[in-house]
Amino acid sequence: MIIRRLAVPAAAILAGGSILLVQPATASPPGVDKKPVAEGYGGAVATVDVDVSRAALGVLRRGGNAIDAAVAGAATLGVTEPYSGGLAGGGFMVYYDAGHRRVHTIDGRETAPRAMTPASLEGIPFDDAVTSGLSAGVPGSVAQWELALSRFGTISLKEALRPAIEVATDGFTVDQTFHNQTAANVARFKDFTSTARLYLPGGAPPAVGSTFRNPELAETYRQLGRRGGDWLYGGRLGAEVVATVKNPPVTPGSTRTVRPGLMELSDLAAYRAVERPPTKVTYKGMDVYGMAPPSSGGSTVGEALNVLEVLPKVGLHEYLEASKLAFADRNKYVGDIPGVPLKELLSDGFAKERACLVGERALAAPVAPGDPDGSYGCQAPPPPAQAERTPPEGPETSNLVVADRWGNVVAYTLTIESTGGNGIVVPGRGFLLNNNLTDFTFGPAPGDPNLPGPGKRPRSSMSPTVVLDDGRPLLAVGSPGGSTIITTVLQILFNRWDLGMSLPEALAAPRATQRNTAQVQAEQAFIDRYGPELTARGHSFALNPEIGAATGVEFLGGGRLQAVAEPVRRGGGSALVVGGHR
Ligand code: GLU
């Protein structure tokens, strides 16, 4: 745990659990051009990684559209950012189709095996579940890529995988972030023969500046391109995934208890990526589209924006309060269950009722959830709720945004959950398994909408977001960071439209995250700058060294695009445009 300077009272850092903290990377290796902002025409890409951005941009340059480029980028991310996402993970994609002027979303979230019950995770220490077969959900990414390409793309899966195969074969230059993420995982990677062989060559994390190749992943992608998703969803690759989950390749002599998983080949065969209607709220005249359940991203960002919109004046205090209230409702009502009251959670009436509770001083947190029952009016503040366990969140996951020359836009967040997923590489195949089933509530928790269940998708916080103005794309954004994803996206939108920042400023600005917890977690620069005034209004702070690693794109008008990645967080991202001129 890294504890740095904290100028205002704070009791604990990241109370609620241990997380894998990765030292922020400081510099890219020489020769790697990582620009966080790029402006131009004909298409734009922003990702956390220069190889990923280049792969996606190459697809755009060869005439592919935003969906083609997003899938190619995601597959390449599985090579160069393998601890954040890949073919055995899942994710959510929000897509604006310029031809039909419609927003679509594709849910590629993992599912629980059919043998999973609400009690399956009860009593299991969180850290044990993290590195286990039990936490591996049925992978959604490959089905999502195939669905996205067949519905909206112009190239085959085989073609979309080509740039990733090249990078996996030729290798990429190990940067500080990759090195640090590997180093933070040494203790568990060495406990699995397959993982140690791939990611700890010679027994140690690959050195910064060295070339890292993954020929086994290249071959996996090659075969996947030839055979299609069925190879995973019921075929030989699927059988190997199941065998690994049930019988993880634990290194002889390791003392780690590794719980086997419940996944069967029939679970893989039953998996489907799903097209879902997006969530939509109107904010300051713009239409903000996000992900519906099983993600809580769209409903929570949307509710908080609705609350902010009805408040007479807004600043950072109101941003924190709106987020606090929206999280109380998320926790109570949102999960992969029938009957989530989405329409009411996103209604103006409910927002007004919740906004009545926002005063000069911070509400004591946790606040109780509201009642989205369709009948609204100002209520007396309810007594504070019981503290809920906030699962630890690390800097995992990845978001990429792509816009193409036709005006199509993709915001796509993908993940294998923890940095390094469950830590287990499928032997000989070159990829890690996810541990997204740790996003379920472990229980016992009667009535909790996010308990595990057969075939159920764990509640996510991923919040890929597309904003339209007058029916035309204006902005797309998303971020990693577990449940802080929601507040990062919200804060970026708030910075952009309420505090008048440009998109690069809105991404770079120091962050704070209020998820209905007693303390606000915030980056040091936020505490330094705003801590005293917000403490005076009743907020208290805990340090979170780094929140999110966002990417976004803005349509500046006249066809000009601005792609934006992080300047510093997670080592800085990479923004590229197709052409500098019209
Ligand atoms: N599993 C997380 C979610 O779906 C994303 C991973 C993370 O960023 O922590 O919300």
Coordinates of C-alpha atoms and ligand atoms in Angstrom, one line a residue:
M1 CA 0.0 0.0 0.0
I2 CA 1.4 3.4 -1.0
I3 CA 0.5 6.2 1.3
R4 CA 1.6 9.6 0.2
R5 CA 0.9 13.1 1.4
L6 CA -2.6 13.9 2.6
A7 CA -3.3 17.4 3.7
V8 CA -6.8 17.0 5.0
P9 CA -8.1 14.6 7.7
A10 CA -8.3 11.0 6.4
A11 CA -8.6 7.8 8.4
A12 CA -7.6 5.2 5.9
I13 CA -6.5 4.7 2.4
L14 CA -8.8 2.5 0.3
A15 CA -10.5 1.2 3.3
G16 CA -12.0 -2.2 2.7
G17 CA -9.3 -4.4 1.3
S18 CA -6.0 -4.9 -0.2
I19 CA -5.5 -4.1 -3.9
L20 CA -2.7 -4.6 -6.3
L21 CA -1.2 -1.2 -6.4
V22 CA 1.0 -0.6 -9.4
Q23 CA 3.6 2.2 -9.2
P24 CA 2.6 4.8 -11.8
A25 CA 4.8 4.5 -14.8
T26 CA 6.8 7.6 -15.6
A27 CA 8.2 7.4 -19.1
S28 CA 7.8 5.5 -22.3
P29 CA 10.8 3.7 -23.7
P30 CA 12.9 5.8 -26.1
G31 CA 11.4 5.9 -29.6
V32 CA 7.8 5.2 -28.5
D33 CA 5.7 8.1 -29.5
K34 CA 2.8 8.4 -27.1
K35 CA 0.8 11.5 -27.6
P36 CA -2.2 12.0 -25.4
V37 CA -4.0 14.4 -27.7
A38 CA -4.3 14.4 -31.5
E39 CA -6.5 16.5 -33.8
G40 CA -7.4 16.0 -37.4
Y41 CA -9.7 14.4 -39.9
G42 CA -10.8 11.2 -41.4
G43 CA -10.9 9.1 -38.2
A44 CA -9.5 9.1 -34.7
V45 CA -8.4 6.6 -32.1
A46 CA -7.6 6.9 -28.4
T47 CA -6.4 3.9 -26.3
V48 CA -4.0 3.3 -23.4
D49 CA -1.4 1.9 -25.6
V50 CA 0.4 3.0 -28.8
D51 CA 0.5 -0.4 -30.4
V52 CA -3.3 -0.7 -29.9
S53 CA -3.9 2.7 -31.3
R54 CA -1.7 2.0 -34.3
A55 CA -3.5 -1.3 -35.0
A56 CA -6.9 0.4 -34.9
L57 CA -5.7 3.4 -37.0
G58 CA -4.3 1.0 -39.6
V59 CA -7.7 -0.6 -40.0
L60 CA -9.3 2.9 -40.5
R61 CA -6.6 3.8 -43.0
R62 CA -7.3 0.6 -45.0
G63 CA -11.0 1.6 -45.3
G64 CA -12.4 -0.2 -42.3
N65 CA -15.0 1.4 -40.1
A66 CA -15.1 2.2 -36.4
I67 CA -16.4 -1.2 -35.4
D68 CA -13.7 -3.0 -37.5
A69 CA -11.0 -0.8 -35.9
A70 CA -12.4 -1.3 -32.4
V71 CA -12.3 -5.1 -32.7
A72 CA -8.8 -5.0 -34.1
G73 CA -7.7 -2.7 -31.3
A74 CA -9.2 -4.9 -28.6
A75 CA -7.5 -8.0 -30.0
T76 CA -4.2 -6.2 -30.1
L77 CA -4.8 -5.0 -26.5
G78 CA -5.0 -8.7 -25.6
V79 CA -1.3 -8.8 -26.8
T80 CA 0.2 -5.6 -25.4
E81 CA -2.1 -5.0 -22.4
P82 CA -2.9 -8.7 -21.7
Y83 CA -3.5 -8.0 -18.0
S84 CA -6.4 -5.6 -18.8
G85 CA -8.5 -7.4 -21.5
G86 CA -8.4 -10.1 -24.1
L87 CA -10.2 -12.9 -25.8
A88 CA -11.1 -14.6 -22.5
G89 CA -12.6 -11.5 -20.9
G90 CA -15.7 -9.4 -21.5
G91 CA -16.8 -5.9 -22.1
F92 CA -19.4 -3.4 -23.2
M93 CA -19.6 -1.5 -26.5
V94 CA -21.7 1.6 -27.3
Y95 CA -21.9 2.3 -31.0
Y96 CA -23.3 5.2 -32.9
D97 CA -24.3 4.2 -36.4
A98 CA -24.0 7.4 -38.5
G99 CA -25.9 5.8 -41.5
H100 CA -29.0 5.2 -39.5
R101 CA -28.4 7.8 -36.8
R102 CA -28.9 5.3 -34.1
V103 CA -27.1 4.2 -30.9
H104 CA -26.6 0.5 -30.3
T105 CA -25.0 -1.4 -27.5
I106 CA -23.5 -4.8 -27.3
D107 CA -23.1 -6.7 -24.0
G108 CA -20.2 -9.1 -24.0
R109 CA -20.2 -9.6 -20.3
E110 CA -19.1 -12.9 -18.9
T111 CA -21.8 -15.3 -17.5
A112 CA -21.7 -17.5 -14.4
P113 CA -21.7 -21.2 -15.1
R114 CA -25.1 -22.9 -14.7
A115 CA -23.9 -24.7 -11.6
M116 CA -23.4 -21.4 -9.8
T117 CA -25.9 -20.5 -7.0
P118 CA -26.4 -17.5 -4.8
A119 CA -24.3 -19.3 -2.2
S120 CA -21.4 -20.3 -4.4
L121 CA -19.1 -17.4 -3.2
E122 CA -20.3 -17.3 0.4
G123 CA -17.6 -17.4 3.0
I124 CA -14.8 -17.4 0.4
P125 CA -12.1 -14.8 1.2
F126 CA -12.1 -12.2 -1.6
D127 CA -8.4 -12.6 -2.2
D128 CA -8.8 -16.4 -2.6
A129 CA -11.5 -15.9 -5.2
V130 CA -9.4 -13.5 -7.2
T131 CA -6.9 -16.1 -8.0
S132 CA -9.0 -19.2 -8.7
G133 CA -10.9 -21.2 -11.3
L134 CA -14.1 -20.3 -9.5
S135 CA -14.0 -16.6 -10.5
A136 CA -13.6 -17.2 -14.2
G137 CA -16.7 -16.3 -16.0
V138 CA -17.7 -17.7 -19.4
P139 CA -15.7 -15.4 -21.7
G140 CA -17.8 -12.9 -23.7
S141 CA -15.2 -11.0 -25.9
V142 CA -15.0 -13.3 -28.9
A143 CA -18.8 -13.6 -29.2
Q144 CA -19.0 -9.8 -28.8
W145 CA -16.4 -9.3 -31.6
E146 CA -18.2 -11.6 -33.9
L147 CA -21.6 -10.0 -33.2
A148 CA -20.2 -6.5 -33.6
L149 CA -18.5 -7.3 -36.9
S150 CA -21.5 -9.2 -38.4
R151 CA -24.0 -6.5 -37.4
F152 CA -22.0 -3.3 -38.1
G153 CA -18.5 -4.2 -39.4
T154 CA -17.1 -4.6 -42.9
I155 CA -14.3 -7.1 -42.3
S156 CA -14.2 -10.7 -41.0
L157 CA -12.9 -11.8 -37.6
K158 CA -9.9 -13.2 -39.4
E159 CA -9.0 -9.9 -40.9
A160 CA -9.7 -8.0 -37.6
L161 CA -7.3 -10.3 -35.8
R162 CA -4.5 -9.7 -38.3
P163 CA -2.8 -6.7 -36.7
A164 CA -2.9 -8.5 -33.3
I165 CA -1.2 -11.5 -34.8
E166 CA 1.5 -9.3 -36.3
V167 CA 2.2 -7.7 -32.9
A168 CA 2.2 -11.0 -31.1
T169 CA 4.6 -12.5 -33.6
D170 CA 7.0 -9.6 -34.1
G171 CA 6.8 -8.5 -30.5
F172 CA 6.3 -5.2 -28.7
T173 CA 8.6 -3.1 -26.6
V174 CA 8.0 -3.6 -22.9
D175 CA 7.2 -0.3 -21.3
Q176 CA 7.2 0.7 -17.7
T177 CA 3.5 0.0 -17.2
F178 CA 3.7 -3.6 -18.6
H179 CA 6.8 -4.2 -16.4
N180 CA 5.2 -2.8 -13.3
Q181 CA 2.0 -4.7 -13.8
T182 CA 3.9 -7.9 -14.2
A183 CA 6.0 -7.2 -11.2
A184 CA 2.9 -6.6 -9.1
N185 CA 1.7 -10.0 -10.1
V186 CA 4.9 -12.1 -9.5
A187 CA 3.7 -13.8 -6.4
R188 CA 0.7 -15.4 -8.1
F189 CA 2.1 -15.7 -11.7
K190 CA 4.8 -17.9 -10.4
D191 CA 2.2 -20.2 -8.8
F192 CA 1.0 -21.3 -12.3
T193 CA 3.4 -23.1 -14.6
S194 CA 1.7 -21.7 -17.8
T195 CA 1.7 -18.2 -16.5
A196 CA 5.2 -18.2 -15.2
R197 CA 6.5 -19.6 -18.5
L198 CA 4.8 -16.8 -20.5
Y199 CA 5.1 -13.8 -18.3
L200 CA 8.1 -14.5 -16.1
P201 CA 10.7 -15.5 -18.7
G202 CA 13.8 -16.5 -16.8
G203 CA 11.8 -16.2 -13.6
A204 CA 11.4 -12.4 -13.6
P205 CA 9.2 -9.7 -15.2
P206 CA 10.4 -8.7 -18.7
A207 CA 12.8 -5.8 -18.6
V208 CA 11.7 -2.3 -19.8
G209 CA 12.9 -1.8 -23.3
S210 CA 13.0 -5.6 -24.2
T211 CA 10.9 -7.1 -26.9
F212 CA 8.1 -9.3 -25.8
R213 CA 6.7 -11.9 -28.2
N214 CA 3.7 -14.2 -27.7
P215 CA 3.8 -16.7 -30.5
E216 CA 1.3 -19.0 -28.8
L217 CA -1.3 -16.2 -28.7
A218 CA -0.5 -15.4 -32.4
E219 CA -1.3 -19.1 -33.2
T220 CA -4.5 -19.0 -31.0
Y221 CA -5.7 -15.9 -32.9
R222 CA -4.7 -17.5 -36.3
Q223 CA -6.8 -20.6 -35.5
L224 CA -9.7 -18.5 -34.1
G225 CA -9.7 -16.5 -37.3
R226 CA -9.9 -19.7 -39.3
R227 CA -12.3 -21.6 -37.2
G228 CA -14.4 -18.8 -35.8
G229 CA -15.9 -18.4 -32.3
D230 CA -17.3 -21.9 -32.3
W231 CA -13.8 -23.1 -31.6
L232 CA -14.1 -21.4 -28.2
Y233 CA -17.9 -21.8 -27.7
G234 CA -18.0 -25.6 -27.7
G235 CA -14.9 -26.7 -29.6
R236 CA -11.3 -27.7 -28.7
L237 CA -10.2 -24.2 -27.3
G238 CA -13.3 -24.2 -25.1
A239 CA -12.5 -27.7 -23.8
E240 CA -9.0 -26.4 -22.9
V241 CA -10.5 -23.4 -21.1
V242 CA -12.7 -25.7 -19.1
A243 CA -9.9 -28.0 -18.3
T244 CA -7.8 -25.1 -17.0
V245 CA -10.6 -23.7 -14.9
K246 CA -11.3 -27.0 -13.3
N247 CA -7.8 -28.1 -12.8
P248 CA -5.5 -25.0 -12.7
P249 CA -1.9 -25.7 -13.6
V250 CA -0.5 -25.0 -10.1
T251 CA 3.3 -25.0 -9.9
P252 CA 4.5 -28.0 -7.9
G253 CA 5.5 -26.9 -4.4
S254 CA 3.2 -23.8 -4.4
T255 CA 1.3 -23.4 -1.1
R256 CA -1.6 -21.4 -2.7
T257 CA -5.1 -22.8 -2.3
V258 CA -6.6 -22.6 -5.8
R259 CA -10.3 -23.2 -5.9
P260 CA -11.4 -25.0 -9.1
G261 CA -14.2 -23.5 -11.2
L262 CA -17.7 -24.8 -12.1
M263 CA -17.5 -24.0 -15.9
E264 CA -18.5 -26.8 -18.4
L265 CA -18.3 -26.9 -22.1
S266 CA -22.1 -26.5 -22.2
D267 CA -21.8 -23.1 -20.5
L268 CA -19.5 -22.0 -23.3
A269 CA -22.0 -23.4 -25.9
A270 CA -24.8 -21.5 -24.2
Y271 CA -23.0 -18.1 -24.2
R272 CA -24.4 -15.3 -26.3
A273 CA -23.3 -11.6 -26.7
V274 CA -26.5 -9.5 -26.5
E275 CA -27.6 -6.4 -28.3
R276 CA -29.4 -4.2 -25.8
P277 CA -31.2 -0.9 -26.0
P278 CA -28.9 1.9 -24.6
T279 CA -29.7 4.0 -21.6
K280 CA -30.4 7.6 -22.4
V281 CA -30.6 10.8 -20.5
T282 CA -30.7 14.4 -21.7
Y283 CA -28.2 16.7 -20.1
K284 CA -28.1 20.4 -21.0
G285 CA -29.8 19.5 -24.3
M286 CA -27.4 16.7 -25.2
D287 CA -28.3 13.1 -25.4
V288 CA -26.1 10.9 -23.2
Y289 CA -26.2 7.2 -24.1
G290 CA -24.7 4.4 -22.0
M291 CA -24.8 0.8 -21.0
A292 CA -27.9 -0.8 -19.5
P293 CA -27.8 -3.6 -17.0
P294 CA -26.0 -5.8 -16.4
S295 CA -23.8 -2.8 -16.3
S296 CA -24.7 -0.1 -13.8
G297 CA -22.7 2.4 -15.9
G298 CA -25.5 3.9 -17.9
S299 CA -28.1 4.1 -15.0
T300 CA -25.7 5.5 -12.5
V301 CA -24.0 8.1 -14.7
G302 CA -27.4 9.0 -16.0
E303 CA -29.1 9.4 -12.6
A304 CA -26.3 11.5 -11.3
L305 CA -26.4 13.8 -14.4
N306 CA -30.2 14.1 -14.0
V307 CA -29.7 15.1 -10.3
L308 CA -27.1 17.7 -11.3
E309 CA -29.3 19.1 -13.9
V310 CA -32.1 20.0 -11.6
L311 CA -29.9 21.6 -8.9
P312 CA -29.9 25.4 -9.0
K313 CA -26.1 25.7 -9.0
V314 CA -23.5 23.0 -9.3
G315 CA -19.9 22.7 -8.3
L316 CA -17.7 19.8 -7.0
H317 CA -19.8 19.5 -3.8
E318 CA -22.9 18.8 -5.9
Y319 CA -20.9 16.4 -8.2
L320 CA -20.0 14.4 -5.1
E321 CA -23.5 14.5 -3.7
A322 CA -25.2 13.5 -6.9
S323 CA -22.8 10.6 -7.3
K324 CA -23.3 9.5 -3.7
L325 CA -27.1 9.3 -4.1
A326 CA -26.9 7.6 -7.5
F327 CA -24.6 4.9 -6.0
A328 CA -27.1 4.2 -3.2
D329 CA -29.7 3.5 -5.8
R330 CA -27.3 1.5 -8.0
N331 CA -26.4 -0.8 -5.1
K332 CA -30.0 -1.4 -4.2
Y333 CA -31.7 -1.8 -7.6
V334 CA -29.2 -2.7 -10.3
G335 CA -28.0 -6.2 -11.3
D336 CA -28.6 -8.8 -13.9
I337 CA -32.2 -9.5 -12.7
P338 CA -35.6 -9.0 -14.2
G339 CA -37.4 -5.8 -13.3
V340 CA -34.6 -3.3 -12.7
P341 CA -36.6 0.0 -12.4
L342 CA -34.4 1.6 -15.1
K343 CA -37.1 3.9 -16.5
E344 CA -37.8 5.3 -13.0
L345 CA -34.1 5.5 -12.0
L346 CA -33.6 7.7 -15.0
S347 CA -36.8 9.7 -14.7
D348 CA -36.8 13.4 -14.1
G349 CA -39.3 12.9 -11.2
F350 CA -36.9 10.6 -9.4
A351 CA -34.0 12.9 -10.0
K352 CA -35.9 15.9 -8.5
E353 CA -36.8 13.8 -5.4
R354 CA -33.2 12.8 -5.0
A355 CA -31.9 16.3 -5.7
C356 CA -34.1 17.7 -2.8
L357 CA -31.7 15.9 -0.4
V358 CA -28.7 17.9 -1.7
G359 CA -27.9 20.8 0.7
E360 CA -25.1 23.0 1.7
R361 CA -23.4 20.3 3.7
A362 CA -22.5 16.8 2.6
L363 CA -25.1 14.1 3.5
A364 CA -23.8 11.6 6.0
A365 CA -22.8 8.6 4.0
P366 CA -23.8 5.9 3.2
V367 CA -27.2 7.5 2.3
A368 CA -30.2 5.2 2.0
P369 CA -31.5 4.4 -1.4
G370 CA -34.5 6.2 -2.8
D371 CA -37.8 4.8 -3.9
P372 CA -38.1 4.9 -7.7
D373 CA -41.9 4.1 -7.6
G374 CA -43.2 6.7 -10.0
S375 CA -44.6 9.0 -7.2
Y376 CA -42.2 11.8 -6.3
G377 CA -41.9 14.8 -4.0
C378 CA -39.4 16.2 -1.6
Q379 CA -38.9 13.9 1.4
A380 CA -37.2 14.4 4.7
P381 CA -33.6 13.0 4.6
P382 CA -33.8 9.4 5.6
P383 CA -31.5 8.1 8.3
P384 CA -28.1 7.1 7.1
A385 CA -27.9 3.6 5.8
Q386 CA -25.7 0.8 7.0
A387 CA -22.2 0.8 5.6
E388 CA -21.8 -1.7 2.7
R389 CA -18.7 -3.4 1.9
T390 CA -17.0 -1.7 -1.1
P391 CA -14.9 -4.2 -2.9
P392 CA -11.4 -3.2 -3.5
E393 CA -10.8 -1.6 -6.9
G394 CA -7.5 -1.5 -8.8
P395 CA -6.3 0.2 -11.9
E396 CA -7.4 -2.7 -14.2
T397 CA -9.4 -2.8 -17.5
S398 CA -9.2 -0.6 -20.6
N399 CA -11.2 1.7 -22.7
L400 CA -10.8 2.5 -26.3
V401 CA -12.7 5.0 -28.5
V402 CA -12.7 5.1 -32.3
A403 CA -14.4 7.5 -34.7
D404 CA -14.3 6.9 -38.5
R405 CA -14.6 9.1 -41.5
W406 CA -18.3 8.4 -41.9
G407 CA -19.1 9.6 -38.4
N408 CA -19.6 6.2 -36.7
V409 CA -18.3 6.1 -33.2
V410 CA -17.4 3.3 -30.8
A411 CA -16.8 3.6 -27.0
Y412 CA -15.7 0.1 -25.8
T413 CA -14.6 -0.9 -22.3
L414 CA -13.2 -4.4 -21.9
T415 CA -11.7 -6.3 -19.0
I416 CA -10.5 -9.5 -17.5
E417 CA -11.3 -7.8 -14.1
S418 CA -8.2 -7.8 -11.9
T419 CA -4.9 -6.7 -13.4
G420 CA -3.8 -10.1 -14.7
G421 CA -7.4 -11.6 -14.4
N422 CA -7.3 -14.7 -12.3
G423 CA -3.6 -15.1 -13.0
I424 CA -4.0 -18.4 -14.9
V425 CA -2.8 -18.7 -18.6
V426 CA -4.5 -21.4 -20.6
P427 CA -1.5 -23.7 -21.2
G428 CA 0.0 -23.3 -24.7
R429 CA -2.6 -20.7 -25.8
G430 CA -1.0 -17.5 -24.6
F431 CA -3.9 -15.8 -22.8
L432 CA -5.1 -15.2 -19.3
L433 CA -8.5 -16.1 -17.9
N434 CA -10.8 -13.5 -16.4
N435 CA -11.9 -13.3 -12.8
N436 CA -15.0 -11.2 -13.4
L437 CA -17.2 -13.4 -11.2
T438 CA -15.7 -11.6 -8.3
D439 CA -17.9 -8.7 -9.3
F440 CA -20.9 -10.6 -7.8
T441 CA -21.9 -9.9 -4.2
F442 CA -20.4 -12.7 -2.2
G443 CA -23.2 -12.9 0.3
P444 CA -25.1 -13.9 2.3
A445 CA -27.1 -10.8 1.2
P446 CA -30.8 -11.5 0.9
G447 CA -32.4 -9.3 -1.7
D448 CA -29.2 -8.1 -3.2
P449 CA -29.7 -7.8 -7.0
N450 CA -26.1 -8.9 -7.6
L451 CA -25.8 -12.3 -6.0
P452 CA -24.5 -15.0 -8.3
G453 CA -26.8 -17.3 -10.1
P454 CA -26.8 -19.8 -13.0
G455 CA -26.0 -18.0 -16.3
K456 CA -26.2 -14.6 -14.6
R457 CA -23.9 -11.8 -15.5
P458 CA -22.1 -10.0 -12.7
R459 CA -23.1 -6.3 -12.3
S460 CA -20.5 -4.2 -14.0
S461 CA -19.5 -0.6 -13.6
M462 CA -18.2 -0.2 -17.1
S463 CA -19.5 3.0 -18.6
P464 CA -18.7 3.4 -22.3
T465 CA -20.6 6.6 -23.2
V466 CA -21.6 8.3 -26.4
V467 CA -23.0 11.8 -26.4
L468 CA -25.1 13.2 -29.3
D469 CA -26.0 16.8 -29.9
D470 CA -29.0 17.3 -32.1
G471 CA -28.7 13.7 -33.2
R472 CA -25.0 14.1 -34.2
P473 CA -22.0 12.6 -32.4
L474 CA -20.3 15.1 -30.1
L475 CA -18.3 13.0 -27.7
A476 CA -17.4 9.5 -26.6
V477 CA -15.6 8.5 -23.4
G478 CA -14.9 5.6 -21.1
S479 CA -12.4 4.5 -18.5
P480 CA -11.2 1.5 -16.4
G481 CA -11.2 1.4 -12.6
G482 CA -14.0 -0.8 -11.2
S483 CA -16.8 1.2 -9.7
T484 CA -14.7 4.3 -10.0
I485 CA -15.3 4.0 -13.8
I486 CA -18.7 5.5 -13.2
T487 CA -17.4 8.6 -11.3
T488 CA -14.5 9.1 -13.7
V489 CA -16.9 9.2 -16.7
L490 CA -19.3 11.4 -14.7
Q491 CA -16.5 13.7 -13.6
I492 CA -15.2 14.1 -17.2
L493 CA -18.6 15.0 -18.5
F494 CA -19.1 17.4 -15.5
N495 CA -15.6 19.0 -16.1
R496 CA -16.4 19.4 -19.8
W497 CA -19.9 20.9 -19.5
D498 CA -20.2 22.3 -16.0
L499 CA -16.7 23.5 -15.4
G500 CA -16.1 24.5 -19.0
M501 CA -12.9 22.5 -19.5
S502 CA -11.8 21.2 -22.9
L503 CA -11.8 17.4 -23.3
P504 CA -8.0 17.1 -22.7
E505 CA -8.3 19.3 -19.6
A506 CA -11.4 17.3 -18.4
L507 CA -9.4 14.0 -18.7
A508 CA -6.2 15.3 -17.1
A509 CA -7.9 17.1 -14.2
P510 CA -7.4 15.5 -10.7
R511 CA -10.2 13.1 -9.8
A512 CA -12.3 12.3 -6.8
T513 CA -14.8 9.4 -6.4
Q514 CA -17.8 9.3 -4.1
R515 CA -19.5 5.9 -4.2
N516 CA -21.8 6.3 -1.2
T517 CA -18.9 5.7 1.3
A518 CA -18.1 7.7 4.4
Q519 CA -15.0 9.1 2.8
V520 CA -14.4 10.5 -0.7
Q521 CA -11.4 8.8 -2.3
A522 CA -9.4 11.4 -4.2
E523 CA -6.1 11.9 -5.9
Q524 CA -3.5 13.9 -4.1
A525 CA -3.8 16.9 -6.5
F526 CA -7.6 17.0 -6.0
I527 CA -7.1 17.0 -2.2
D528 CA -4.5 19.7 -2.4
R529 CA -6.6 21.9 -4.6
Y530 CA -10.2 21.4 -3.3
G531 CA -9.8 19.5 0.0
P532 CA -10.1 22.6 2.3
E533 CA -13.3 24.0 0.7
L534 CA -14.9 20.6 0.5
T535 CA -13.9 19.5 4.0
A536 CA -15.6 22.7 5.2
R537 CA -18.8 21.4 3.6
G538 CA -18.6 18.1 5.4
H539 CA -16.7 15.8 3.1
S540 CA -13.7 13.9 4.3
F541 CA -11.0 12.3 2.1
A542 CA -9.0 9.2 1.7
L543 CA -6.1 9.1 -0.8
N544 CA -6.4 7.1 -3.9
P545 CA -3.1 7.5 -5.8
E546 CA -4.6 7.1 -9.3
I547 CA -8.2 7.0 -10.4
G548 CA -9.1 5.8 -13.9
A549 CA -7.3 5.8 -17.2
A550 CA -9.8 7.4 -19.6
T551 CA -9.9 7.8 -23.3
G552 CA -12.3 10.0 -25.3
V553 CA -12.9 11.6 -28.6
E554 CA -14.7 14.9 -29.4
F555 CA -16.2 16.1 -32.7
L556 CA -15.0 19.7 -32.9
G557 CA -17.2 20.6 -35.9
G558 CA -16.5 20.8 -39.6
G559 CA -15.3 17.1 -39.5
R560 CA -12.4 17.9 -37.1
L561 CA -11.8 15.3 -34.5
Q562 CA -10.0 15.5 -31.2
A563 CA -8.7 12.2 -29.8
V564 CA -7.7 12.3 -26.1
A565 CA -5.9 9.9 -23.8
E566 CA -4.4 10.3 -20.4
P567 CA -1.3 12.4 -20.3
V568 CA 0.1 10.8 -17.1
R569 CA -2.1 8.1 -15.5
R570 CA -1.1 4.5 -16.2
G571 CA 1.9 5.8 -18.1
G572 CA -0.1 7.9 -20.5
G573 CA -2.2 6.8 -23.4
S574 CA -2.0 7.2 -27.2
A575 CA -4.2 9.4 -29.4
L576 CA -4.0 9.2 -33.2
V577 CA -5.9 10.6 -36.1
V578 CA -6.0 9.4 -39.7
G579 CA -5.0 12.7 -41.3
G580 CA -3.9 16.2 -40.2
H581 CA -5.8 17.9 -43.0
R582 CA -9.2 17.6 -44.6
Ligands
GLU1 N1 -15.0 -5.8 -13.4 C1 -15.1 -4.4 -13.4 C2 -16.5 -4.0 -13.9 O1 -17.1 -4.7 -14.7 C3 -14.2 -3.8 -14.4 C4 -12.9 -4.0 -14.0 C5 -12.3 -2.9 -13.3 O2 -12.0 -1.9 -13.9 O3 -12.1 -3.0 -12.1 O4 -17.1 -3.1 -13.4

